[in-house]
mmCIF file of C-alpha atoms in Angstrom:
data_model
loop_
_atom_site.group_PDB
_atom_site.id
_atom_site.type_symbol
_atom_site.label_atom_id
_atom_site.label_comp_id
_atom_site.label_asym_id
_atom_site.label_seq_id
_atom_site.Cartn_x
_atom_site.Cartn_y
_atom_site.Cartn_z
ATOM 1 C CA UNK C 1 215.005 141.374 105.171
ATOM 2 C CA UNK C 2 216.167 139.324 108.498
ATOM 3 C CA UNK C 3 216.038 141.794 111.522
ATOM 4 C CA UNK C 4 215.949 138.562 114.162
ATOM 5 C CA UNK C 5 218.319 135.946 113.541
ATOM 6 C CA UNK C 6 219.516 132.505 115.127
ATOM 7 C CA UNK C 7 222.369 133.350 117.603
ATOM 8 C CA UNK C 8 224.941 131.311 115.521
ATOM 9 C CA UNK C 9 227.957 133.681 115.572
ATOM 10 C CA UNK C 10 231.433 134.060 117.347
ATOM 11 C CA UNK C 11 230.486 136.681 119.971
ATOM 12 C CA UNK C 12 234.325 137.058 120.509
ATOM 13 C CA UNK C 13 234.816 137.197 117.218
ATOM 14 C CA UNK C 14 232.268 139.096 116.509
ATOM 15 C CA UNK C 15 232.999 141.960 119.634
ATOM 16 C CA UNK C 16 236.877 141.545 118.761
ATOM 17 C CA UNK C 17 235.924 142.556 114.627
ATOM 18 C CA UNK C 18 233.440 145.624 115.851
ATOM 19 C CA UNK C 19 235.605 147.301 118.774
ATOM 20 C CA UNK C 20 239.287 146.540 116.763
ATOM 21 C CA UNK C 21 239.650 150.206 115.246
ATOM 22 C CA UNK C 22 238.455 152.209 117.773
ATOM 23 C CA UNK C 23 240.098 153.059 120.831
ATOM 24 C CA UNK C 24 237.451 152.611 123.754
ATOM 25 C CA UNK C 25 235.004 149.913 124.141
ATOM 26 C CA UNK C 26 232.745 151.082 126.225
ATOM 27 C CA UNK C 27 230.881 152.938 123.788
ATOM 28 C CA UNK C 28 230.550 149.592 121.537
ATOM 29 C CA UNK C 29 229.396 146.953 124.475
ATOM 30 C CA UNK C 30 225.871 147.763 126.677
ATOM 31 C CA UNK C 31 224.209 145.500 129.012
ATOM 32 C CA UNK C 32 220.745 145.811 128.619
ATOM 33 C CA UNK C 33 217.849 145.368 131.464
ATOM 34 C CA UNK C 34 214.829 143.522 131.010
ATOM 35 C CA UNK C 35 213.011 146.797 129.450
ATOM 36 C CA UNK C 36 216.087 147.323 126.870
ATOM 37 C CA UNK C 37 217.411 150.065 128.773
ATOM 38 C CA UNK C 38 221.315 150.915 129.221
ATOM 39 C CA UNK C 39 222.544 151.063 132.372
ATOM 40 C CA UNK C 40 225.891 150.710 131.074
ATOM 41 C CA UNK C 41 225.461 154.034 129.086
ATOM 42 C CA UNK C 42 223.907 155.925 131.628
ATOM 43 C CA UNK C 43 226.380 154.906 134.640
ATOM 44 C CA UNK C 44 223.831 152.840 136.189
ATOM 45 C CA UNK C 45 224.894 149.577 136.060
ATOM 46 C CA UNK C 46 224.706 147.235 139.298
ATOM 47 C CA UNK C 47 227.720 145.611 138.188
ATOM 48 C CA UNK C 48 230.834 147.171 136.083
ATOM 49 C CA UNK C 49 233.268 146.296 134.458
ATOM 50 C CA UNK C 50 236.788 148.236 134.389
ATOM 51 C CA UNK C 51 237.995 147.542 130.629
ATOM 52 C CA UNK C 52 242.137 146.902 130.636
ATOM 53 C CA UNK C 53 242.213 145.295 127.499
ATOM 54 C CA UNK C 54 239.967 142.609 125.521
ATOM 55 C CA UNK C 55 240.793 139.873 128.076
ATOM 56 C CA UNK C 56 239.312 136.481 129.114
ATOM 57 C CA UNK C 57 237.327 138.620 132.097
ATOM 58 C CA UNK C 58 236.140 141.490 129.869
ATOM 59 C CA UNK C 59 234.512 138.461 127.577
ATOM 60 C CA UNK C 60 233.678 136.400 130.882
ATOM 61 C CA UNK C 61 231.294 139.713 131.906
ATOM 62 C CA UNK C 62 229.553 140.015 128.613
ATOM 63 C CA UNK C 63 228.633 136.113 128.197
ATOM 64 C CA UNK C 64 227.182 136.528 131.585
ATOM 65 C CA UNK C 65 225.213 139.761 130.382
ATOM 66 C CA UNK C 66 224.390 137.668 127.400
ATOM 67 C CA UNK C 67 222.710 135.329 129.275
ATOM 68 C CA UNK C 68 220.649 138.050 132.159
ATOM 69 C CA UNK C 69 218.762 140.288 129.194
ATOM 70 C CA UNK C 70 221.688 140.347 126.347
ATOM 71 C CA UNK C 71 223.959 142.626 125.062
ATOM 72 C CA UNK C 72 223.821 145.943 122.365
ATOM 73 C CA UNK C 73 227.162 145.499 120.317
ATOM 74 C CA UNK C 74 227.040 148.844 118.169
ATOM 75 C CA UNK C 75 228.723 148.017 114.803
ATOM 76 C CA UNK C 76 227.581 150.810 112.589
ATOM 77 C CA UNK C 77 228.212 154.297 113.597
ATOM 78 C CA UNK C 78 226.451 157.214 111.350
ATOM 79 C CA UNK C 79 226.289 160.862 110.166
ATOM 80 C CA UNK C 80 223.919 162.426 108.561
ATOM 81 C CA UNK C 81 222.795 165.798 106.639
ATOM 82 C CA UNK C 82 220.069 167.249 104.491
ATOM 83 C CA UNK C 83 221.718 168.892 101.785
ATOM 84 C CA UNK C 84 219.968 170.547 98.643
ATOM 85 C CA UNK C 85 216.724 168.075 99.310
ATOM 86 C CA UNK C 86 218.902 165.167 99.264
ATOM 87 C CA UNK C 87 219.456 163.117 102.662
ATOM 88 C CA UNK C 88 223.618 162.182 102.644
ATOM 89 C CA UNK C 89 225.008 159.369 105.442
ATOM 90 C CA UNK C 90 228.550 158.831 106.306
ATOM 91 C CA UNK C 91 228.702 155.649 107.981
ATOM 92 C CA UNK C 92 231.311 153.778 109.576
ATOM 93 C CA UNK C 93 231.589 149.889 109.779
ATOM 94 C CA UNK C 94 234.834 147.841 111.672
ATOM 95 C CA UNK C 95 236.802 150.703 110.561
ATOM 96 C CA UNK C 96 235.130 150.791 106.614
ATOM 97 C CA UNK C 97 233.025 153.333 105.558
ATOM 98 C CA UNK C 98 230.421 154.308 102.682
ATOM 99 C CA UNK C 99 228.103 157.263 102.216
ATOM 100 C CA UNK C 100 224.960 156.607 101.785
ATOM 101 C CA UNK C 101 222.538 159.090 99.349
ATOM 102 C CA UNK C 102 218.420 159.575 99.292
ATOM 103 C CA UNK C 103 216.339 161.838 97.804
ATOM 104 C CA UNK C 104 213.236 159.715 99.510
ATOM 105 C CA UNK C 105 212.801 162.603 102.427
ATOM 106 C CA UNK C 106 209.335 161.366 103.472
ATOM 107 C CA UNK C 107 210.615 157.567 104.725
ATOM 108 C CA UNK C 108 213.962 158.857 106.238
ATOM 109 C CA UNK C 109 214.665 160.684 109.195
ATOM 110 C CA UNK C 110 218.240 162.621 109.330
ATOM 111 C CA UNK C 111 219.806 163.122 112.331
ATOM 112 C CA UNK C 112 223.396 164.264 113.092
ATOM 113 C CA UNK C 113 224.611 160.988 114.249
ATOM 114 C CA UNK C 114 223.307 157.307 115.534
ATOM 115 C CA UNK C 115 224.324 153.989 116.015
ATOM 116 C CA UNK C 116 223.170 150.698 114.945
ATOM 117 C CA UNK C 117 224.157 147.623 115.843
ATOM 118 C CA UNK C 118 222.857 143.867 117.266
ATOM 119 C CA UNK C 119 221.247 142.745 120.682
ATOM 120 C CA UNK C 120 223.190 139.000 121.326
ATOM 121 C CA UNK C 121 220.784 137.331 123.181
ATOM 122 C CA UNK C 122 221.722 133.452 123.639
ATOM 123 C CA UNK C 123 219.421 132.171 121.161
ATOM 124 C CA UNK C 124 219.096 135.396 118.980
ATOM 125 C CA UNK C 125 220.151 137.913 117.877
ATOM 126 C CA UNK C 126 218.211 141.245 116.988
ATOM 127 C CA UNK C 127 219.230 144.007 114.170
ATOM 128 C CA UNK C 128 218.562 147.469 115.889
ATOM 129 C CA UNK C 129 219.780 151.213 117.052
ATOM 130 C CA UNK C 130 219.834 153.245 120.129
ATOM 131 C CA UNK C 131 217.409 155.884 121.242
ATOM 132 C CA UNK C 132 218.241 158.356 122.728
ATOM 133 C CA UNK C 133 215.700 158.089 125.743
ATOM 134 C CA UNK C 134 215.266 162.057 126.367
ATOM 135 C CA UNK C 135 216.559 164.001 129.446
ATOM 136 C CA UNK C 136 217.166 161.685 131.982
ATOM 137 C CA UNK C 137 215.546 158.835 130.971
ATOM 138 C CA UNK C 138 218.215 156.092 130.319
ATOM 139 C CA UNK C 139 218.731 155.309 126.789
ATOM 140 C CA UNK C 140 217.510 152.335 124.984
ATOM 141 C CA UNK C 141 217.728 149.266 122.487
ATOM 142 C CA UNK C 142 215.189 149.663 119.810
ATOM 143 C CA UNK C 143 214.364 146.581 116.942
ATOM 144 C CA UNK C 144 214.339 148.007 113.493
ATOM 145 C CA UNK C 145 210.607 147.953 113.103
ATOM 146 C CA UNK C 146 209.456 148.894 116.298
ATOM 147 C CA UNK C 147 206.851 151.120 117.489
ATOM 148 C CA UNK C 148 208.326 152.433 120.933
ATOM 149 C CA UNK C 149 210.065 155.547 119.025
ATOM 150 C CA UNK C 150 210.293 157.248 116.157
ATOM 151 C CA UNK C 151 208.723 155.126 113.799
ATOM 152 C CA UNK C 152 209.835 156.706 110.480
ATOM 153 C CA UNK C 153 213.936 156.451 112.393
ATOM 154 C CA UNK C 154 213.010 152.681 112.674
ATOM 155 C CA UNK C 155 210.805 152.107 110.222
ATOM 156 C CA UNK C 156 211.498 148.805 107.863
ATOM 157 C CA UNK C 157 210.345 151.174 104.720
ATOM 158 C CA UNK C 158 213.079 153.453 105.585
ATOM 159 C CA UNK C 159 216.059 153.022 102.519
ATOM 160 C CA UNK C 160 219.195 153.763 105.080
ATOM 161 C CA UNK C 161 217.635 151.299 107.521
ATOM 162 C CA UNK C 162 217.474 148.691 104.762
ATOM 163 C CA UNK C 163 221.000 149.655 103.898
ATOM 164 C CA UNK C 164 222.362 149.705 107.136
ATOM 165 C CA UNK C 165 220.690 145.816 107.998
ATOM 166 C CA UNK C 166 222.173 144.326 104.232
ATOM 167 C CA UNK C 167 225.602 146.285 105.903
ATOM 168 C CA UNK C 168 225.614 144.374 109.580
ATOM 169 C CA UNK C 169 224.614 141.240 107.761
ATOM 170 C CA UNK C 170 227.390 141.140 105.859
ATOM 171 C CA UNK C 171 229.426 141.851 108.996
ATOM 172 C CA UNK C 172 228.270 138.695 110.856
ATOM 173 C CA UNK C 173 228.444 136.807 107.489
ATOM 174 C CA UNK C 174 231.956 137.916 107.274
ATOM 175 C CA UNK C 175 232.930 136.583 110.871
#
């Protein structure tokens, strides 16, 4: 399972694909700072960037956010619910969507809703989610895997996470 992979991918392409179905970008597109954190998110950025349309400037700010401490492209949006002992996600990706079914309770974690997605880094590029950083503490970029949150949310053991990384693969494969 490949959660860090050479940055060999269209990132117009690849940004154009993810943000094409939904109306507003700037819940798809984060800058990150050099701790992962989201000042785009949280209003906090130094530098902003007023989105008019996918445009040569719009891609000119995120290749230069790209190359400062990357970018979080969400792809995959999901929903989740325990019903009956059995752990049900609706997810959502480039405008596609599957549900996703577990009755493995102990390795998942449901939560109403998340995102997943990529950090594009110039050489790499990093298979992850945000967290949800608490009250006001910016939100962040975690790597599946990790151990600065919720391990079991993150965890590599977790089914949906292993679903969710074969489901972005195939995105960037698909580019």
């Amino acid at each position: 399972m490949e959660i860090v992979r050479k940055n060999n991918i269209n990132v117009r392409k690849t940004v154009e694909k993810a943000i094409s179905n939904h109306p507003e970008f700037h819940f798809f597109v984060d800058e990150l700072s050099a701790d992962n954190r989201m000042p785009t998110y949280a209003g906090l950025a130094d530098e902003k960037y007023t989105f008019e349309e996918m445009d040569d400037g719009f891609f000119d700010f995120i290749n230069r956010k790209i190359h400062e401490n990357g970018v979080y492209l969400r792809i995959c949006y999901m929903a989740g619910q325990e019903v009956e002992g059995e752990a049900i996600f609706d997810l959502e990706i480039a405008g596609k969507s599957s549900t996703f079914k577990t009755n493995d309770l102990d390795r998942v974690q449901v939560v109403e809703m998340a995102d997943y997605g990529i950090k594009i880094t110039p050489e790499e590029i990093i298979f992850g989610a945000t967290i949800d950083g608490g009250c006001r503490i910016t939100p962040y970029f975690a790597e599946f895997g990790s151990k600065d949150c919720n391990e079991t949310f993150m965890s590599l053991e977790n089914p949906l996470n292993r679903y969710i990384i074969a489901l972005i693969g195939e995105f960037l494969d698909s580019i």
